[in-house]
CSV table of C-alpha atoms in Angstrom, one decimal:
chain,number,residue,atom,x,y,z
A,192,THR,CA,13.8,20.4,22.5
A,193,ARG,CA,15.3,21.7,25.7
A,194,GLN,CA,15.4,25.3,24.3
A,195,LYS,CA,11.8,25.0,23.1
A,196,TYR,CA,10.6,24.1,26.7
A,197,GLY,CA,13.2,26.4,28.5
A,198,VAL,CA,15.0,23.6,30.4
A,199,ASP,CA,18.7,22.7,30.7
A,200,ARG,CA,18.2,19.0,31.1
A,201,LEU,CA,16.1,16.4,29.3
A,202,GLU,CA,15.0,15.1,32.7
A,203,ASP,CA,13.3,18.5,33.4
A,204,LEU,CA,11.1,18.5,30.3
A,205,PRO,CA,7.4,18.9,31.0
A,206,THR,CA,6.7,16.4,28.2
A,207,GLY,CA,7.9,12.9,27.4
A,208,PHE,CA,11.2,13.0,25.5
A,209,SER,CA,10.8,9.4,24.4
A,210,GLY,CA,7.6,10.3,22.5
A,211,ILE,CA,9.4,13.2,20.8
A,212,ARG,CA,12.4,10.9,20.0
A,213,MET,CA,10.1,8.2,18.6
A,214,LYS,CA,8.4,10.8,16.3
A,215,HIS,CA,11.7,11.6,14.8
A,216,LEU,CA,12.7,8.0,14.4
A,217,ASP,CA,9.3,7.3,12.8
A,218,ALA,CA,9.8,10.2,10.4
A,219,TRP,CA,13.2,8.7,9.3
A,220,SER,CA,11.7,5.2,9.0
A,221,THR,CA,8.8,6.6,6.9
A,222,GLU,CA,11.3,8.1,4.5
A,223,VAL,CA,13.1,4.8,4.1
A,224,ASP,CA,9.9,2.8,3.8
A,225,ASP,CA,8.5,5.1,1.2
A,226,ARG,CA,11.7,4.9,-0.9
A,227,GLU,CA,11.9,1.1,-0.7
A,228,PHE,CA,8.2,0.8,-1.5
A,229,ARG,CA,8.6,2.9,-4.6
A,230,LYS,CA,11.4,0.6,-5.7
A,231,LEU,CA,9.2,-2.5,-5.1
A,232,THR,CA,6.2,-0.9,-6.9
A,233,ALA,CA,8.5,-0.2,-9.9
A,234,ILE,CA,9.5,-3.9,-10.0
A,235,TYR,CA,5.9,-5.0,-10.0
A,236,GLU,CA,4.9,-2.5,-12.6
A,237,ARG,CA,7.7,-3.8,-14.9
A,238,GLN,CA,6.5,-7.4,-14.3
A,239,THR,CA,2.9,-6.3,-15.2
A,240,SER,CA,4.3,-4.8,-18.5
A,241,ILE,CA,6.0,-8.1,-19.3
A,242,ARG,CA,2.8,-10.1,-18.6
A,243,HIS,CA,1.0,-7.8,-21.0
A,244,MET,CA,3.5,-8.5,-23.7
A,245,VAL,CA,3.3,-12.2,-23.1
A,246,ALA,CA,-0.5,-12.0,-23.2
A,247,LEU,CA,-0.2,-10.9,-26.8
A,248,LEU,CA,1.2,-14.4,-27.4
A,249,SER,CA,-1.4,-16.2,-25.2
A,250,PRO,CA,-4.9,-15.1,-24.3
A,251,PHE,CA,-4.6,-17.3,-21.2
A,252,VAL,CA,-2.3,-14.8,-19.5
A,253,ALA,CA,-4.7,-11.9,-20.1
A,254,ALA,CA,-7.7,-13.9,-19.0
A,255,ARG,CA,-5.8,-14.9,-15.8
A,256,GLY,CA,-5.1,-11.3,-15.1
A,257,VAL,CA,-8.7,-10.3,-15.4
A,258,SER,CA,-9.8,-13.2,-13.2
A,259,GLN,CA,-7.3,-12.3,-10.5
A,260,GLY,CA,-8.4,-8.6,-10.7
A,261,MET,CA,-12.0,-9.5,-10.3
A,262,ALA,CA,-11.2,-11.9,-7.5
A,263,GLY,CA,-9.2,-9.2,-5.7
A,264,SER,CA,-6.0,-11.2,-5.8
A,265,ASP,CA,-4.0,-9.0,-8.2
A,266,TRP,CA,-1.2,-6.5,-7.6
A,267,ALA,CA,-3.6,-3.5,-7.7
A,268,HIS,CA,-5.8,-4.9,-4.9
A,269,TYR,CA,-2.7,-5.9,-2.9
A,270,GLN,CA,-1.2,-2.5,-3.3
A,271,ALA,CA,-4.5,-0.8,-2.3
A,272,PHE,CA,-4.6,-2.9,0.9
A,273,LEU,CA,-0.9,-2.2,1.6
A,274,GLU,CA,-1.4,1.5,1.3
A,275,ALA,CA,-4.5,1.4,3.6
A,276,ALA,CA,-2.7,-0.7,6.2
A,277,GLU,CA,0.4,1.5,6.1
A,278,SER,CA,-1.6,4.6,6.5
A,279,TYR,CA,-3.3,3.1,9.5
A,280,ARG,CA,0.0,2.0,11.0
A,281,ARG,CA,1.4,5.5,10.6
A,282,ARG,CA,-1.6,7.1,12.3
A,283,PHE,CA,-1.5,4.5,15.1
A,284,GLY,CA,2.2,5.2,15.6
A,285,ARG,CA,1.6,8.9,15.6
A,286,ASP,CA,-1.2,8.6,18.1
A,287,MET,CA,0.9,6.4,20.4
A,288,ASN,CA,3.9,8.7,20.2
A,289,ASP,CA,1.6,11.7,21.0
A,290,LEU,CA,0.1,9.7,24.0
A,291,ILE,CA,3.7,9.0,25.3
A,292,GLN,CA,4.7,12.6,24.8
A,293,GLU,CA,1.6,13.9,26.6
A,294,SER,CA,1.6,11.2,29.4
A,295,LEU,CA,5.2,11.2,30.4
A,296,THR,CA,7.7,13.9,31.5
A,297,GLY,CA,11.4,14.1,31.1
A,298,THR,CA,13.3,11.0,30.1
A,299,ALA,CA,10.8,8.5,31.4
A,300,TRP,CA,10.1,6.0,28.7
A,301,GLU,CA,7.7,3.4,30.3
A,302,MET,CA,4.0,3.9,30.8
A,303,ASP,CA,0.9,1.9,31.4
A,304,GLY,CA,-1.8,2.6,28.9
A,305,THR,CA,-5.3,2.7,30.3
A,306,SER,CA,-8.5,1.2,28.9
A,307,GLU,CA,-9.5,4.8,28.0
A,308,ASP,CA,-6.3,5.2,26.0
A,309,TRP,CA,-7.0,2.1,24.0
A,310,ALA,CA,-10.6,2.9,23.5
A,311,ASN,CA,-9.6,6.1,21.8
A,312,ILE,CA,-7.6,4.2,19.2
A,313,GLU,CA,-9.6,3.9,15.9
A,314,PRO,CA,-9.7,0.3,14.7
A,315,PHE,CA,-8.3,-0.6,11.3
A,316,VAL,CA,-11.2,-0.9,8.8
A,317,TYR,CA,-10.5,-1.9,5.2
A,318,HIS,CA,-13.0,-1.3,2.4
A,319,VAL,CA,-12.4,-3.6,-0.6
A,320,PRO,CA,-12.4,-1.5,-3.8
A,321,SER,CA,-15.5,-1.7,-6.0
A,322,SER,CA,-15.8,-3.9,-9.1
A,323,ASP,CA,-15.7,-0.7,-11.2
A,324,TRP,CA,-12.3,0.1,-9.7
A,325,ALA,CA,-11.1,-3.5,-10.4
A,326,VAL,CA,-12.3,-3.4,-14.0
A,327,ALA,CA,-10.6,-0.1,-14.6
A,328,ARG,CA,-7.3,-1.7,-13.6
A,329,GLN,CA,-7.8,-4.5,-16.1
A,330,THR,CA,-8.1,-2.2,-19.2
A,331,MET,CA,-5.0,-3.6,-20.9
A,332,ASN,CA,-5.9,-7.2,-20.3
A,333,LEU,CA,-9.4,-6.6,-21.6
A,334,LEU,CA,-8.0,-4.9,-24.7
A,335,ILE,CA,-5.7,-7.8,-25.3
A,336,LEU,CA,-8.6,-10.3,-24.9
A,337,SER,CA,-10.7,-8.2,-27.3
A,338,LEU,CA,-7.8,-8.3,-29.8
A,339,TRP,CA,-7.7,-12.1,-29.5
A,340,PHE,CA,-11.5,-12.3,-30.0
A,341,VAL,CA,-11.3,-10.2,-33.1
A,342,MET,CA,-8.4,-12.3,-34.5
A,343,ALA,CA,-10.3,-15.5,-33.7
A,344,ALA,CA,-13.5,-14.1,-35.3
A,345,CYS,CA,-11.5,-13.2,-38.5
A,346,ILE,CA,-9.9,-16.6,-38.7
A,347,LEU,CA,-13.4,-18.3,-38.3
A,348,ILE,CA,-14.9,-16.0,-41.0
A,349,LEU,CA,-12.0,-16.7,-43.4
A,350,SER,CA,-12.2,-20.4,-42.7
A,351,ALA,CA,-15.9,-20.5,-43.3
A,352,ARG,CA,-15.5,-18.8,-46.7
A,353,ARG,CA,-12.9,-21.4,-47.8
A,354,LEU,CA,-15.2,-24.3,-46.7
A,355,ARG,CA,-18.1,-23.1,-48.8
A,356,PRO,CA,-18.5,-25.1,-52.0
């Protein structure tokens, strides 16, 4: 950084070193967060696979999955919200770090943000996924429920034939 700006001491930087430092810390943190989130996602995906296997034994499990998906309280909706919130958090952090870097010089690390600074920050707005999106994520549960329906229909037809005199 000192070479980039042609200075010998951090105190002489024409830009805020704390903003630069925070950008590097955020980059490291992002790498760690992404790695751990991938691990968490893999756990939830394994659990979803197990639920699908159990749903083959009980239609209640598949019906509950469809119900949760349509209510927006399933893993897919939660993951979509997490990704949107994390994306916003990262943009917010980047914007704040840029503001610090641009507003300070040298090794100063404290600043008072103005109303104008805060007015330039885009608010977090989350758009709930559409019902089509939700249905698409329930394909396996819907297939399992269809299988249960076909099995029940077959049992009823066979039972009705046996009851005929």
